[in-house]
Amino acid sequence: TYVERDLRQLIEIKRLSQFQRFLRLCAGRVGQLLNLDALGADTGVSGVTVRQWLSVLEASYVIALLPPWHENIGKRLIKSHKLYFYDCGLAAYLCGIEADSHVASHPLRGNLFETMVVMQAFKRRFIQGPQARLHFFRDAKGMEVDLLYPDGPRFIAVEIKSAQTISGSFFDNLEKIKALLPGSFAHGMLVYGGAEAQERSQGRVMPYPEFARSLP
């Protein structure tokens, strides 16, 4: 009701169906790089309108935009933000997920799991102070680390996998960013859909329910 009625009045949306389509398209891009032009074209509105709608959704804590990490490391880094919903249930509803059983085979299962984890980090940071200082890392070749969480002057590099079993390849990008940014790297962490916490040489392994409690 808030999203469809109050926000619609706040930003003076005349066509509710168009705004609903915009919201569904945002949900379909959850956990992905935000392309304003493509989102506007798919919705049928201008880029200016997309920016206006996104700014209101962000200010009212419906969506969150995760900025990329920037540091002069001699490599081209992606400048686009990643899009998330504070309420993962709302994102799932907008994606047409109507029951728990639908999630396992849904193509956005991993993105929704990543959303839950990233939002736990946002909430943790909001409790501690006004600045989230959260980022993700992605270079022009596509090497990505899902979340960089501040730990004093350095960061914890977090990889997020919805799988319930662990593969050695899950740690590959943690090893790469450790080598790439040794002065900023505190330690690595893998958050996954399993139930067992572990300590490995490549980093800590943390089940989702224990993730927020493990953060500084």
PDB file of C-alpha atoms in Angstrom:
ATOM      1  CA  THR A   1       0.000   0.000   0.000  1.00  0.00           C
ATOM      2  CA  TYR A   2       2.821   2.405   0.846  1.00  0.00           C
ATOM      3  CA  VAL A   3       4.647   1.718  -2.403  1.00  0.00           C
ATOM      4  CA  GLU A   4       1.559   1.821  -4.629  1.00  0.00           C
ATOM      5  CA  ARG A   5      -0.398   4.635  -2.941  1.00  0.00           C
ATOM      6  CA  ASP A   6       1.724   6.928  -0.776  1.00  0.00           C
ATOM      7  CA  LEU A   7       4.822   6.944  -2.980  1.00  0.00           C
ATOM      8  CA  ARG A   8       2.672   7.391  -6.049  1.00  0.00           C
ATOM      9  CA  GLN A   9       1.162  10.547  -4.533  1.00  0.00           C
ATOM     10  CA  LEU A  10       4.531  11.785  -3.311  1.00  0.00           C
ATOM     11  CA  ILE A  11       6.125  11.770  -6.758  1.00  0.00           C
ATOM     12  CA  GLU A  12       2.884  12.539  -8.610  1.00  0.00           C
ATOM     13  CA  ILE A  13       2.721   9.394 -10.716  1.00  0.00           C
ATOM     14  CA  LYS A  14      -0.245   9.540 -13.060  1.00  0.00           C
ATOM     15  CA  ARG A  15      -0.085   5.993 -14.421  1.00  0.00           C
ATOM     16  CA  LEU A  16       0.048   3.432 -11.636  1.00  0.00           C
ATOM     17  CA  SER A  17       0.556   0.569 -14.089  1.00  0.00           C
ATOM     18  CA  GLN A  18       3.751   2.192 -15.357  1.00  0.00           C
ATOM     19  CA  PHE A  19       5.113   2.630 -11.843  1.00  0.00           C
ATOM     20  CA  GLN A  20       4.217  -0.966 -10.981  1.00  0.00           C
ATOM     21  CA  ARG A  21       6.113  -2.116 -14.051  1.00  0.00           C
ATOM     22  CA  PHE A  22       9.082  -0.025 -12.937  1.00  0.00           C
ATOM     23  CA  LEU A  23       9.045  -1.665  -9.501  1.00  0.00           C
ATOM     24  CA  ARG A  24       8.870  -5.161 -11.000  1.00  0.00           C
ATOM     25  CA  LEU A  25      11.756  -4.340 -13.321  1.00  0.00           C
ATOM     26  CA  CYS A  26      13.787  -3.107 -10.346  1.00  0.00           C
ATOM     27  CA  ALA A  27      13.031  -6.331  -8.480  1.00  0.00           C
ATOM     28  CA  GLY A  28      14.133  -8.317 -11.523  1.00  0.00           C
ATOM     29  CA  ARG A  29      17.488  -6.511 -11.362  1.00  0.00           C
ATOM     30  CA  VAL A  30      18.078  -7.051  -7.647  1.00  0.00           C
ATOM     31  CA  GLY A  31      21.722  -7.727  -6.858  1.00  0.00           C
ATOM     32  CA  GLN A  32      22.773  -6.529 -10.307  1.00  0.00           C
ATOM     33  CA  LEU A  33      24.522  -3.484 -11.737  1.00  0.00           C
ATOM     34  CA  LEU A  34      22.124  -0.593 -12.242  1.00  0.00           C
ATOM     35  CA  ASN A  35      21.763   0.629 -15.829  1.00  0.00           C
ATOM     36  CA  LEU A  36      19.547   3.723 -15.739  1.00  0.00           C
ATOM     37  CA  ASP A  37      19.122   4.004 -19.493  1.00  0.00           C
ATOM     38  CA  ALA A  38      18.097   0.366 -19.910  1.00  0.00           C
ATOM     39  CA  LEU A  39      15.728   0.575 -16.950  1.00  0.00           C
ATOM     40  CA  GLY A  40      14.110   3.704 -18.373  1.00  0.00           C
ATOM     41  CA  ALA A  41      13.767   2.186 -21.834  1.00  0.00           C
ATOM     42  CA  ASP A  42      12.160  -0.987 -20.468  1.00  0.00           C
ATOM     43  CA  THR A  43       9.776   1.056 -18.326  1.00  0.00           C
ATOM     44  CA  GLY A  44       8.935   3.557 -21.050  1.00  0.00           C
ATOM     45  CA  VAL A  45      10.088   6.662 -19.162  1.00  0.00           C
ATOM     46  CA  SER A  46      13.053   9.016 -19.416  1.00  0.00           C
ATOM     47  CA  GLY A  47      16.307   8.635 -17.557  1.00  0.00           C
ATOM     48  CA  VAL A  48      15.428  11.750 -15.565  1.00  0.00           C
ATOM     49  CA  THR A  49      12.217  10.097 -14.370  1.00  0.00           C
ATOM     50  CA  VAL A  50      14.083   6.923 -13.433  1.00  0.00           C
ATOM     51  CA  ARG A  51      16.527   8.934 -11.318  1.00  0.00           C
ATOM     52  CA  GLN A  52      13.647  10.741  -9.623  1.00  0.00           C
ATOM     53  CA  TRP A  53      11.785   7.529  -8.818  1.00  0.00           C
ATOM     54  CA  LEU A  54      14.932   5.794  -7.586  1.00  0.00           C
ATOM     55  CA  SER A  55      15.885   8.718  -5.341  1.00  0.00           C
ATOM     56  CA  VAL A  56      12.475   8.641  -3.639  1.00  0.00           C
ATOM     57  CA  LEU A  57      12.557   4.852  -3.256  1.00  0.00           C
ATOM     58  CA  GLU A  58      16.048   5.097  -1.763  1.00  0.00           C
ATOM     59  CA  ALA A  59      15.134   7.958   0.604  1.00  0.00           C
ATOM     60  CA  SER A  60      12.123   5.992   1.860  1.00  0.00           C
ATOM     61  CA  TYR A  61      14.182   2.803   2.426  1.00  0.00           C
ATOM     62  CA  VAL A  62      12.485   0.703  -0.222  1.00  0.00           C
ATOM     63  CA  ILE A  63      15.666   0.219  -2.261  1.00  0.00           C
ATOM     64  CA  ALA A  64      19.349   0.510  -1.426  1.00  0.00           C
ATOM     65  CA  LEU A  65      22.142   1.346  -3.861  1.00  0.00           C
ATOM     66  CA  LEU A  66      25.523  -0.179  -3.108  1.00  0.00           C
ATOM     67  CA  PRO A  67      28.378   1.942  -4.507  1.00  0.00           C
ATOM     68  CA  PRO A  68      31.493   0.464  -6.101  1.00  0.00           C
ATOM     69  CA  TRP A  69      34.892   0.625  -4.455  1.00  0.00           C
ATOM     70  CA  HIS A  70      37.203   3.280  -5.864  1.00  0.00           C
ATOM     71  CA  GLU A  71      40.912   3.338  -5.247  1.00  0.00           C
ATOM     72  CA  ASN A  72      43.772   4.258  -7.523  1.00  0.00           C
ATOM     73  CA  ILE A  73      45.071   0.782  -8.262  1.00  0.00           C
ATOM     74  CA  GLY A  74      45.821   1.259 -11.950  1.00  0.00           C
ATOM     75  CA  LYS A  75      42.801  -0.700 -13.141  1.00  0.00           C
ATOM     76  CA  ARG A  76      39.474   0.324 -14.663  1.00  0.00           C
ATOM     77  CA  LEU A  77      36.726  -0.245 -12.115  1.00  0.00           C
ATOM     78  CA  ILE A  78      32.994  -0.409 -12.726  1.00  0.00           C
ATOM     79  CA  LYS A  79      31.281   2.858 -11.721  1.00  0.00           C
ATOM     80  CA  SER A  80      27.656   1.664 -11.653  1.00  0.00           C
ATOM     81  CA  HIS A  81      25.922   0.975  -8.342  1.00  0.00           C
ATOM     82  CA  LYS A  82      24.245  -2.330  -7.477  1.00  0.00           C
ATOM     83  CA  LEU A  83      20.530  -2.362  -6.737  1.00  0.00           C
ATOM     84  CA  TYR A  84      18.959  -4.028  -3.684  1.00  0.00           C
ATOM     85  CA  PHE A  85      15.636  -4.005  -1.822  1.00  0.00           C
ATOM     86  CA  TYR A  86      15.669  -3.505   1.940  1.00  0.00           C
ATOM     87  CA  ASP A  87      12.765  -5.958   2.191  1.00  0.00           C
ATOM     88  CA  CYS A  88      13.755  -9.146   0.404  1.00  0.00           C
ATOM     89  CA  GLY A  89      10.165 -10.358   0.726  1.00  0.00           C
ATOM     90  CA  LEU A  90       8.917  -7.372  -1.259  1.00  0.00           C
ATOM     91  CA  ALA A  91      11.476  -8.050  -3.989  1.00  0.00           C
ATOM     92  CA  ALA A  92      10.413 -11.718  -4.100  1.00  0.00           C
ATOM     93  CA  TYR A  93       6.728 -10.719  -4.301  1.00  0.00           C
ATOM     94  CA  LEU A  94       7.422  -8.318  -7.159  1.00  0.00           C
ATOM     95  CA  CYS A  95       9.300 -11.127  -8.953  1.00  0.00           C
ATOM     96  CA  GLY A  96       6.179 -13.292  -8.772  1.00  0.00           C
ATOM     97  CA  ILE A  97       7.386 -15.646  -6.030  1.00  0.00           C
ATOM     98  CA  GLU A  98       4.314 -16.767  -4.083  1.00  0.00           C
ATOM     99  CA  ALA A  99       5.597 -19.643  -1.941  1.00  0.00           C
ATOM    100  CA  ASP A 100       8.800 -20.867  -0.297  1.00  0.00           C
ATOM    101  CA  SER A 101       8.884 -23.813  -2.663  1.00  0.00           C
ATOM    102  CA  HIS A 102       9.205 -21.459  -5.654  1.00  0.00           C
ATOM    103  CA  VAL A 103      12.512 -20.024  -4.456  1.00  0.00           C
ATOM    104  CA  ALA A 104      14.716 -23.098  -4.923  1.00  0.00           C
ATOM    105  CA  SER A 105      14.321 -23.177  -8.707  1.00  0.00           C
ATOM    106  CA  HIS A 106      13.875 -19.448  -9.297  1.00  0.00           C
ATOM    107  CA  PRO A 107      16.562 -17.829 -11.511  1.00  0.00           C
ATOM    108  CA  LEU A 108      16.984 -14.991  -8.985  1.00  0.00           C
ATOM    109  CA  ARG A 109      17.512 -17.295  -5.997  1.00  0.00           C
ATOM    110  CA  GLY A 110      21.155 -16.325  -5.659  1.00  0.00           C
ATOM    111  CA  ASN A 111      20.387 -12.617  -6.091  1.00  0.00           C
ATOM    112  CA  LEU A 112      17.714 -12.717  -3.396  1.00  0.00           C
ATOM    113  CA  PHE A 113      20.050 -14.542  -1.010  1.00  0.00           C
ATOM    114  CA  GLU A 114      22.709 -11.922  -1.705  1.00  0.00           C
ATOM    115  CA  THR A 115      20.112  -9.228  -0.984  1.00  0.00           C
ATOM    116  CA  MET A 116      19.395 -10.694   2.454  1.00  0.00           C
ATOM    117  CA  VAL A 117      23.083 -10.759   3.327  1.00  0.00           C
ATOM    118  CA  VAL A 118      23.858  -7.252   2.061  1.00  0.00           C
ATOM    119  CA  MET A 119      20.852  -5.835   3.894  1.00  0.00           C
ATOM    120  CA  GLN A 120      22.070  -7.371   7.146  1.00  0.00           C
ATOM    121  CA  ALA A 121      25.315  -5.450   6.623  1.00  0.00           C
ATOM    122  CA  PHE A 122      23.402  -2.209   5.917  1.00  0.00           C
ATOM    123  CA  LYS A 123      21.350  -2.624   9.089  1.00  0.00           C
ATOM    124  CA  ARG A 124      24.450  -3.360  11.144  1.00  0.00           C
ATOM    125  CA  ARG A 125      26.134  -0.201   9.895  1.00  0.00           C
ATOM    126  CA  PHE A 126      23.043   1.964  10.431  1.00  0.00           C
ATOM    127  CA  ILE A 127      22.982   0.886  14.079  1.00  0.00           C
ATOM    128  CA  GLN A 128      26.591   1.994  14.464  1.00  0.00           C
ATOM    129  CA  GLY A 129      26.309   5.408  12.803  1.00  0.00           C
ATOM    130  CA  PRO A 130      25.018   7.484   9.909  1.00  0.00           C
ATOM    131  CA  GLN A 131      27.501   6.363   7.249  1.00  0.00           C
ATOM    132  CA  ALA A 132      27.249   2.852   5.860  1.00  0.00           C
ATOM    133  CA  ARG A 133      30.643   2.906   4.058  1.00  0.00           C
ATOM    134  CA  LEU A 134      29.723  -0.324   2.297  1.00  0.00           C
ATOM    135  CA  HIS A 135      30.935  -1.122  -1.203  1.00  0.00           C
ATOM    136  CA  PHE A 136      31.344  -3.895  -3.721  1.00  0.00           C
ATOM    137  CA  PHE A 137      34.346  -4.461  -5.960  1.00  0.00           C
ATOM    138  CA  ARG A 138      34.225  -5.168  -9.679  1.00  0.00           C
ATOM    139  CA  ASP A 139      36.815  -4.472 -12.342  1.00  0.00           C
ATOM    140  CA  ALA A 140      36.347  -4.119 -16.086  1.00  0.00           C
ATOM    141  CA  LYS A 141      37.162  -7.802 -16.613  1.00  0.00           C
ATOM    142  CA  GLY A 142      34.265  -8.873 -14.398  1.00  0.00           C
ATOM    143  CA  MET A 143      36.203  -9.931 -11.298  1.00  0.00           C
ATOM    144  CA  GLU A 144      33.812  -9.147  -8.461  1.00  0.00           C
ATOM    145  CA  VAL A 145      33.653  -9.349  -4.676  1.00  0.00           C
ATOM    146  CA  ASP A 146      30.088  -8.960  -3.455  1.00  0.00           C
ATOM    147  CA  LEU A 147      30.653  -6.800  -0.381  1.00  0.00           C
ATOM    148  CA  LEU A 148      33.429  -4.804   1.260  1.00  0.00           C
ATOM    149  CA  TYR A 149      32.599  -4.221   4.932  1.00  0.00           C
ATOM    150  CA  PRO A 150      34.641  -1.645   6.885  1.00  0.00           C
ATOM    151  CA  ASP A 151      36.875  -2.872   9.685  1.00  0.00           C
ATOM    152  CA  GLY A 152      38.634   0.264  10.902  1.00  0.00           C
ATOM    153  CA  PRO A 153      40.759   1.642   8.036  1.00  0.00           C
ATOM    154  CA  ARG A 154      40.572  -1.665   6.167  1.00  0.00           C
ATOM    155  CA  PHE A 155      37.719  -3.867   4.950  1.00  0.00           C
ATOM    156  CA  ILE A 156      36.405  -7.392   5.225  1.00  0.00           C
ATOM    157  CA  ALA A 157      35.905  -8.865   1.750  1.00  0.00           C
ATOM    158  CA  VAL A 158      32.676 -10.888   1.665  1.00  0.00           C
ATOM    159  CA  GLU A 159      31.676 -13.402  -0.981  1.00  0.00           C
ATOM    160  CA  ILE A 160      28.021 -14.492  -0.938  1.00  0.00           C
ATOM    161  CA  LYS A 161      26.827 -17.879  -2.220  1.00  0.00           C
ATOM    162  CA  SER A 162      23.357 -19.359  -1.762  1.00  0.00           C
ATOM    163  CA  ALA A 163      24.704 -22.921  -2.098  1.00  0.00           C
ATOM    164  CA  GLN A 164      24.458 -25.180   0.954  1.00  0.00           C
ATOM    165  CA  THR A 165      27.783 -26.874   0.235  1.00  0.00           C
ATOM    166  CA  ILE A 166      31.167 -25.192  -0.189  1.00  0.00           C
ATOM    167  CA  SER A 167      33.304 -25.265  -3.313  1.00  0.00           C
ATOM    168  CA  GLY A 168      36.941 -24.246  -3.349  1.00  0.00           C
ATOM    169  CA  SER A 169      36.237 -21.886  -6.236  1.00  0.00           C
ATOM    170  CA  PHE A 170      34.080 -19.737  -3.928  1.00  0.00           C
ATOM    171  CA  PHE A 171      37.315 -18.323  -2.471  1.00  0.00           C
ATOM    172  CA  ASP A 172      38.973 -17.434  -5.794  1.00  0.00           C
ATOM    173  CA  ASN A 173      37.973 -13.764  -5.841  1.00  0.00           C
ATOM    174  CA  LEU A 174      38.811 -13.336  -2.167  1.00  0.00           C
ATOM    175  CA  GLU A 175      42.348 -14.444  -2.956  1.00  0.00           C
ATOM    176  CA  LYS A 176      42.479 -12.084  -5.934  1.00  0.00           C
ATOM    177  CA  ILE A 177      41.352  -9.002  -4.037  1.00  0.00           C
ATOM    178  CA  LYS A 178      43.747  -9.831  -1.195  1.00  0.00           C
ATOM    179  CA  ALA A 179      46.605  -9.753  -3.703  1.00  0.00           C
ATOM    180  CA  LEU A 180      45.229  -6.667  -5.448  1.00  0.00           C
ATOM    181  CA  LEU A 181      44.578  -4.529  -2.353  1.00  0.00           C
ATOM    182  CA  PRO A 182      46.863  -5.929   0.370  1.00  0.00           C
ATOM    183  CA  GLY A 183      46.982  -2.680   2.340  1.00  0.00           C
ATOM    184  CA  SER A 184      43.186  -2.415   2.567  1.00  0.00           C
ATOM    185  CA  PHE A 185      42.350  -6.098   3.065  1.00  0.00           C
ATOM    186  CA  ALA A 186      41.569  -7.197   6.647  1.00  0.00           C
ATOM    187  CA  HIS A 187      40.349 -10.736   5.974  1.00  0.00           C
ATOM    188  CA  GLY A 188      37.996 -12.676   3.742  1.00  0.00           C
ATOM    189  CA  MET A 189      34.619 -14.177   4.544  1.00  0.00           C
ATOM    190  CA  LEU A 190      32.294 -16.527   2.693  1.00  0.00           C
ATOM    191  CA  VAL A 191      28.598 -16.320   3.605  1.00  0.00           C
ATOM    192  CA  TYR A 192      26.646 -19.310   2.307  1.00  0.00           C
ATOM    193  CA  GLY A 193      23.350 -21.156   2.575  1.00  0.00           C
ATOM    194  CA  GLY A 194      24.703 -23.989   4.685  1.00  0.00           C
ATOM    195  CA  ALA A 195      24.625 -24.416   8.452  1.00  0.00           C
ATOM    196  CA  GLU A 196      28.243 -24.893   9.553  1.00  0.00           C
ATOM    197  CA  ALA A 197      30.705 -22.142  10.442  1.00  0.00           C
ATOM    198  CA  GLN A 198      34.323 -22.879   9.575  1.00  0.00           C
ATOM    199  CA  GLU A 199      37.763 -21.301   9.728  1.00  0.00           C
ATOM    200  CA  ARG A 200      39.796 -21.783   6.574  1.00  0.00           C
ATOM    201  CA  SER A 201      43.093 -20.405   5.380  1.00  0.00           C
ATOM    202  CA  GLN A 202      41.270 -18.414   2.667  1.00  0.00           C
ATOM    203  CA  GLY A 203      38.845 -16.848   5.151  1.00  0.00           C
ATOM    204  CA  ARG A 204      35.988 -17.464   7.554  1.00  0.00           C
ATOM    205  CA  VAL A 205      32.957 -19.462   6.406  1.00  0.00           C
ATOM    206  CA  MET A 206      29.735 -18.136   7.898  1.00  0.00           C
ATOM    207  CA  PRO A 207      26.121 -19.365   7.628  1.00  0.00           C
ATOM    208  CA  TYR A 208      23.670 -16.573   6.878  1.00  0.00           C
ATOM    209  CA  PRO A 209      21.970 -16.559  10.333  1.00  0.00           C
ATOM    210  CA  GLU A 210      25.335 -15.904  12.018  1.00  0.00           C
ATOM    211  CA  PHE A 211      26.620 -13.316   9.547  1.00  0.00           C
ATOM    212  CA  ALA A 212      25.484 -10.092  11.230  1.00  0.00           C
ATOM    213  CA  ARG A 213      26.721 -11.215  14.657  1.00  0.00           C
ATOM    214  CA  SER A 214      30.163 -11.919  13.215  1.00  0.00           C
ATOM    215  CA  LEU A 215      30.669  -8.344  11.964  1.00  0.00           C
ATOM    216  CA  PRO A 216      32.682  -5.768  13.928  1.00  0.00           C
TER     217      PRO A 216
END
